[in-house]
């Protein structure tokens, strides 16, 4: 395991060169695919770079798209520390948005900062309860958390739709059924000098704090112990149920927060538009980051960049969105498969990765 | 009620008919995934394989005029994707869940891209066996129009149930899935077994896709699958890796899904979002009721990364 | 980690970094191409696939008609969700492609996304489909829409003639005003022939759910409905299911006659090319945007599918008669006394709501004779 600063340097470098080598493989594969559909590989790679990272505008575009993905990535990565595969972030995000909007409406008249805090806290709490339930059910009823989180996710989305088109519908929202707005003056603004809202900062902070707690504190150690071997953890005197439920709830809080930020920084109210796949993309983010809370940030930015660049590909080359999907598919397959390129396993971050490593 | 409507009596018939019509993709995909998971791997990418199969089946049927050729093509394309998953996951340190998710995206992207010219044309679709010939009621006749793929799925569930228990193939699959060390000690080839199990899973998922595009609803478009592949994977866990339970789970899921539209057709339209979520509520409720902390691992292959 | 390995990784890092720089150099190459010849650039944003054989395709066809106009360049992006993604897509069209006009084709784009971007880019002309522009909103927005309920009314007339059971089926995505107006117009059209006719509604909950749409079609047919129509993004599955079960259909968005040679009666189709041309011509000429643009059959914003084989001469005569009134502009679909299906008065006696009346765009009831609740 890691012991000194220089080890960290090496670890960081591997974190950098491996992705870049992988990017090159991806480009080659993509060039082949692009040539196959009759486009110029050079032009496509140029556009990809330009659209995702080629200008200040492109960077802000990328960061804005990455911002919810950091949180939904954490929604998967944090429970994974305790050995859980949670795939229900989409529903927790939906309910987080709903709870955030309800909180914001309830606090109408209070100072904007109070309303904002209320929106975010309500979203976090609701997400925490929703995914925490899956963790609790796993421990106390033995219900597999992957399937229960998926089912809870679908139910959460149905609940959001039910409430925004039913009891909580703002009659003025007409063709886009929504809750009442939380108010323009209560919206979360942009970071100074940027066209990216504070949600990005919140996500990055969430990731940083999670990483520090998971890496350097006994809490993180306890979780990994549980993830690695439940019986050993029990013998060590850990209250497994509490830890498992807590890790699930923290993941849910991240997803709920993502939903609340969508309300407070983008939509202004809760509606079906917040259900746009961030939760599912988060699964991918977490796995590509090997469930490392810190690595979630660059991976989310990479995917955000691919999405921003995908738009430019569509516009410049007049290709359908499916071309972008294929590109993403190729990229993700290569990135995940590149795990095998790692010279040796530097550390066992997650029981999931460790298990896969052991099984292969 | 006026006219020839069935009114309230239509509900049970609708639910039955819905169970038969809607359950087949769940059934085929979950049986395929069951085989894959028995070998110790999980392929979360079957949603993409299903969509790819639906597109390939429709395209082949359109080009050749034979929907059954389309079914075969869908299966083969599915097997190809299974092979890709199986090979990639055989490399050290490659996570099967993550590869599955990326293959899902790749499959969906390819299917959408190649399927663009297939949205408007009408391909020949699969027929059905009219088991309702004895009835005068058009509703009953329609409900008992049963597609051979459904029957195939039911048959397969029983065959697999038997095969997992009593054949050498089933035994080998289970040992490979339960303990790699034991399989090695017995001289069973671990990786080839897993790769072929994943291919077989992909084959069935591809056929499940062909059912969607070539029978019900019998058309190709990009919204065709609304997560049937993902749900089917979850149903395997729900069914505790038992093919027969996969069958019941799929039927239950299909029936619960038919409840919403059936109730709405007689005017019960309030809270339809919640009605439409009935399959999820029901599955979750059964799951909670039937699980117990000490029974989690029942039936779970020991090498499966998802369940430990 | 050893020193040797460290430097190896470092070397490789430099190589890949070099590759990245090379790629940057390639960038401007393609940029030049996009700025070609000082054309007037128009961006079009779709929420779904441009080839969905439904709503999005109807807009893509209008965009294609713009491409044929000289001096115009059209950039398109599909499957853009109603999140920050659409804001950034519109901004990218403006910043990266030099678009001076943007068509945002999904209703959900309006608030807050189009409103926000229009305020941020006052020199760019934003054309939004379906929105209700008000005086408070930025002046550089045009909201356009078509009175497709006129076609629904005519479809209702034709459906009433074809139906034997006097029960019609309507499969809709969500109970929003645009959809409710269609359901009501369809029902009123049918009731103008036979007041006892009922319309049974199923809401699927989303715009594209083929399996659920097929289930809904089967349920309605089992309940005795013998003419189906719909308001979902892609009607293909519903039209095909109806044809298989031997009942009639009226299409939506586009002409689906080829999918159901026996049962396709007629259908309500968009003709977005008309508003696209009006708005684009004005924008290119530098005129101030028309903020509120609407039109029906008369203005050529919508059209009817040609009558199918199963449509009787009597039905054609009745429908054509109503259509002539609409073309003249004096036909009123929603006029009092009109009750909703809960028995409350929806339009008071003596009140005539002309097509342009904005009250109709806030419709929140189903008229008497529609079976179903919102």
PDB file of C-alpha atoms in Angstrom, chain B residues 30-118:
ATOM      1  CA  UNK B  30     -33.850 -13.283 -18.008  1.00  0.00           C
ATOM      2  CA  UNK B  31     -33.323 -16.906 -19.020  1.00  0.00           C
ATOM      3  CA  UNK B  32     -30.275 -15.851 -21.036  1.00  0.00           C
ATOM      4  CA  UNK B  33     -28.938 -13.818 -18.161  1.00  0.00           C
ATOM      5  CA  UNK B  34     -29.646 -16.715 -15.835  1.00  0.00           C
ATOM      6  CA  UNK B  35     -27.302 -18.909 -17.865  1.00  0.00           C
ATOM      7  CA  UNK B  36     -24.640 -16.193 -17.890  1.00  0.00           C
ATOM      8  CA  UNK B  37     -24.900 -15.541 -14.178  1.00  0.00           C
ATOM      9  CA  UNK B  38     -24.821 -19.241 -13.344  1.00  0.00           C
ATOM     10  CA  UNK B  39     -21.343 -19.230 -14.869  1.00  0.00           C
ATOM     11  CA  UNK B  40     -20.248 -16.516 -12.437  1.00  0.00           C
ATOM     12  CA  UNK B  41     -20.482 -13.489 -14.696  1.00  0.00           C
ATOM     13  CA  UNK B  42     -23.045 -10.764 -14.887  1.00  0.00           C
ATOM     14  CA  UNK B  43     -23.855  -9.103 -18.200  1.00  0.00           C
ATOM     15  CA  UNK B  44     -25.605  -5.847 -17.477  1.00  0.00           C
ATOM     16  CA  UNK B  45     -25.398  -4.962 -21.160  1.00  0.00           C
ATOM     17  CA  UNK B  46     -28.319  -7.086 -22.271  1.00  0.00           C
ATOM     18  CA  UNK B  47     -30.434  -3.974 -22.708  1.00  0.00           C
ATOM     19  CA  UNK B  48     -28.076  -2.953 -25.512  1.00  0.00           C
ATOM     20  CA  UNK B  49     -28.041  -6.487 -26.892  1.00  0.00           C
ATOM     21  CA  UNK B  50     -31.843  -6.534 -26.860  1.00  0.00           C
ATOM     22  CA  UNK B  51     -32.037  -3.273 -28.806  1.00  0.00           C
ATOM     23  CA  UNK B  52     -29.376  -4.461 -31.225  1.00  0.00           C
ATOM     24  CA  UNK B  53     -31.271  -7.726 -31.700  1.00  0.00           C
ATOM     25  CA  UNK B  54     -34.509  -5.860 -32.314  1.00  0.00           C
ATOM     26  CA  UNK B  55     -32.856  -3.756 -35.010  1.00  0.00           C
ATOM     27  CA  UNK B  56     -30.972  -6.636 -36.632  1.00  0.00           C
ATOM     28  CA  UNK B  57     -34.068  -8.833 -36.629  1.00  0.00           C
ATOM     29  CA  UNK B  58     -36.192  -6.122 -38.209  1.00  0.00           C
ATOM     30  CA  UNK B  59     -33.549  -5.338 -40.815  1.00  0.00           C
ATOM     31  CA  UNK B  60     -33.114  -8.984 -41.753  1.00  0.00           C
ATOM     32  CA  UNK B  61     -36.825  -9.559 -41.957  1.00  0.00           C
ATOM     33  CA  UNK B  62     -37.212  -6.490 -44.135  1.00  0.00           C
ATOM     34  CA  UNK B  63     -34.381  -7.509 -46.448  1.00  0.00           C
ATOM     35  CA  UNK B  64     -35.167 -11.215 -46.684  1.00  0.00           C
ATOM     36  CA  UNK B  65     -38.916 -11.207 -46.251  1.00  0.00           C
ATOM     37  CA  UNK B  66     -38.627 -13.906 -43.604  1.00  0.00           C
ATOM     38  CA  UNK B  67     -39.238 -12.864 -40.013  1.00  0.00           C
ATOM     39  CA  UNK B  68     -37.847 -16.157 -38.708  1.00  0.00           C
ATOM     40  CA  UNK B  69     -34.580 -15.420 -40.461  1.00  0.00           C
ATOM     41  CA  UNK B  70     -34.759 -12.127 -38.599  1.00  0.00           C
ATOM     42  CA  UNK B  71     -35.101 -13.959 -35.303  1.00  0.00           C
ATOM     43  CA  UNK B  72     -32.039 -16.018 -36.132  1.00  0.00           C
ATOM     44  CA  UNK B  73     -30.050 -12.944 -37.132  1.00  0.00           C
ATOM     45  CA  UNK B  74     -31.056 -11.218 -33.914  1.00  0.00           C
ATOM     46  CA  UNK B  75     -29.840 -14.205 -31.941  1.00  0.00           C
ATOM     47  CA  UNK B  76     -26.533 -14.299 -33.791  1.00  0.00           C
ATOM     48  CA  UNK B  77     -25.918 -10.595 -33.323  1.00  0.00           C
ATOM     49  CA  UNK B  78     -26.745 -11.042 -29.658  1.00  0.00           C
ATOM     50  CA  UNK B  79     -24.283 -13.912 -29.409  1.00  0.00           C
ATOM     51  CA  UNK B  80     -21.630 -11.723 -31.018  1.00  0.00           C
ATOM     52  CA  UNK B  81     -22.148  -9.076 -28.375  1.00  0.00           C
ATOM     53  CA  UNK B  82     -22.065 -11.800 -25.740  1.00  0.00           C
ATOM     54  CA  UNK B  83     -18.763 -12.961 -27.170  1.00  0.00           C
ATOM     55  CA  UNK B  84     -17.382  -9.431 -26.938  1.00  0.00           C
ATOM     56  CA  UNK B  85     -18.463  -9.185 -23.323  1.00  0.00           C
ATOM     57  CA  UNK B  86     -17.141 -12.638 -22.532  1.00  0.00           C
ATOM     58  CA  UNK B  87     -13.735 -11.992 -24.090  1.00  0.00           C
ATOM     59  CA  UNK B  88     -13.243  -8.560 -22.562  1.00  0.00           C
ATOM     60  CA  UNK B  89     -14.192  -9.812 -19.121  1.00  0.00           C
ATOM     61  CA  UNK B  90     -11.727 -12.653 -19.450  1.00  0.00           C
ATOM     62  CA  UNK B  91      -8.881 -10.178 -19.327  1.00  0.00           C
ATOM     63  CA  UNK B  92      -7.495  -9.698 -15.836  1.00  0.00           C
ATOM     64  CA  UNK B  93      -8.967  -6.943 -13.686  1.00  0.00           C
ATOM     65  CA  UNK B  94     -11.755  -6.077 -16.114  1.00  0.00           C
ATOM     66  CA  UNK B  95     -15.022  -5.528 -14.288  1.00  0.00           C
ATOM     67  CA  UNK B  96     -17.963  -7.349 -15.822  1.00  0.00           C
ATOM     68  CA  UNK B  97     -20.609  -4.914 -14.576  1.00  0.00           C
ATOM     69  CA  UNK B  98     -18.784  -1.916 -16.007  1.00  0.00           C
ATOM     70  CA  UNK B  99     -18.104  -3.624 -19.332  1.00  0.00           C
ATOM     71  CA  UNK B 100     -21.772  -4.536 -19.453  1.00  0.00           C
ATOM     72  CA  UNK B 101     -22.857  -0.939 -19.063  1.00  0.00           C
ATOM     73  CA  UNK B 102     -20.476   0.248 -21.766  1.00  0.00           C
ATOM     74  CA  UNK B 103     -21.568  -2.512 -24.132  1.00  0.00           C
ATOM     75  CA  UNK B 104     -25.122  -1.443 -23.485  1.00  0.00           C
ATOM     76  CA  UNK B 105     -24.320   2.054 -24.737  1.00  0.00           C
ATOM     77  CA  UNK B 106     -22.370   0.727 -27.700  1.00  0.00           C
ATOM     78  CA  UNK B 107     -25.201  -1.621 -28.677  1.00  0.00           C
ATOM     79  CA  UNK B 108     -27.842   1.061 -28.382  1.00  0.00           C
ATOM     80  CA  UNK B 109     -25.729   3.521 -30.381  1.00  0.00           C
ATOM     81  CA  UNK B 110     -25.024   1.037 -33.170  1.00  0.00           C
ATOM     82  CA  UNK B 111     -28.640  -0.081 -33.297  1.00  0.00           C
ATOM     83  CA  UNK B 112     -29.900   3.489 -33.541  1.00  0.00           C
ATOM     84  CA  UNK B 113     -27.359   4.385 -36.180  1.00  0.00           C
ATOM     85  CA  UNK B 114     -27.906   1.331 -38.365  1.00  0.00           C
ATOM     86  CA  UNK B 115     -31.643   1.417 -37.699  1.00  0.00           C
ATOM     87  CA  UNK B 116     -32.234   4.904 -39.127  1.00  0.00           C
ATOM     88  CA  UNK B 117     -33.521   3.637 -42.489  1.00  0.00           C
ATOM     89  CA  UNK B 118     -35.732   1.036 -40.787  1.00  0.00           C
TER      90      UNK B 118
END
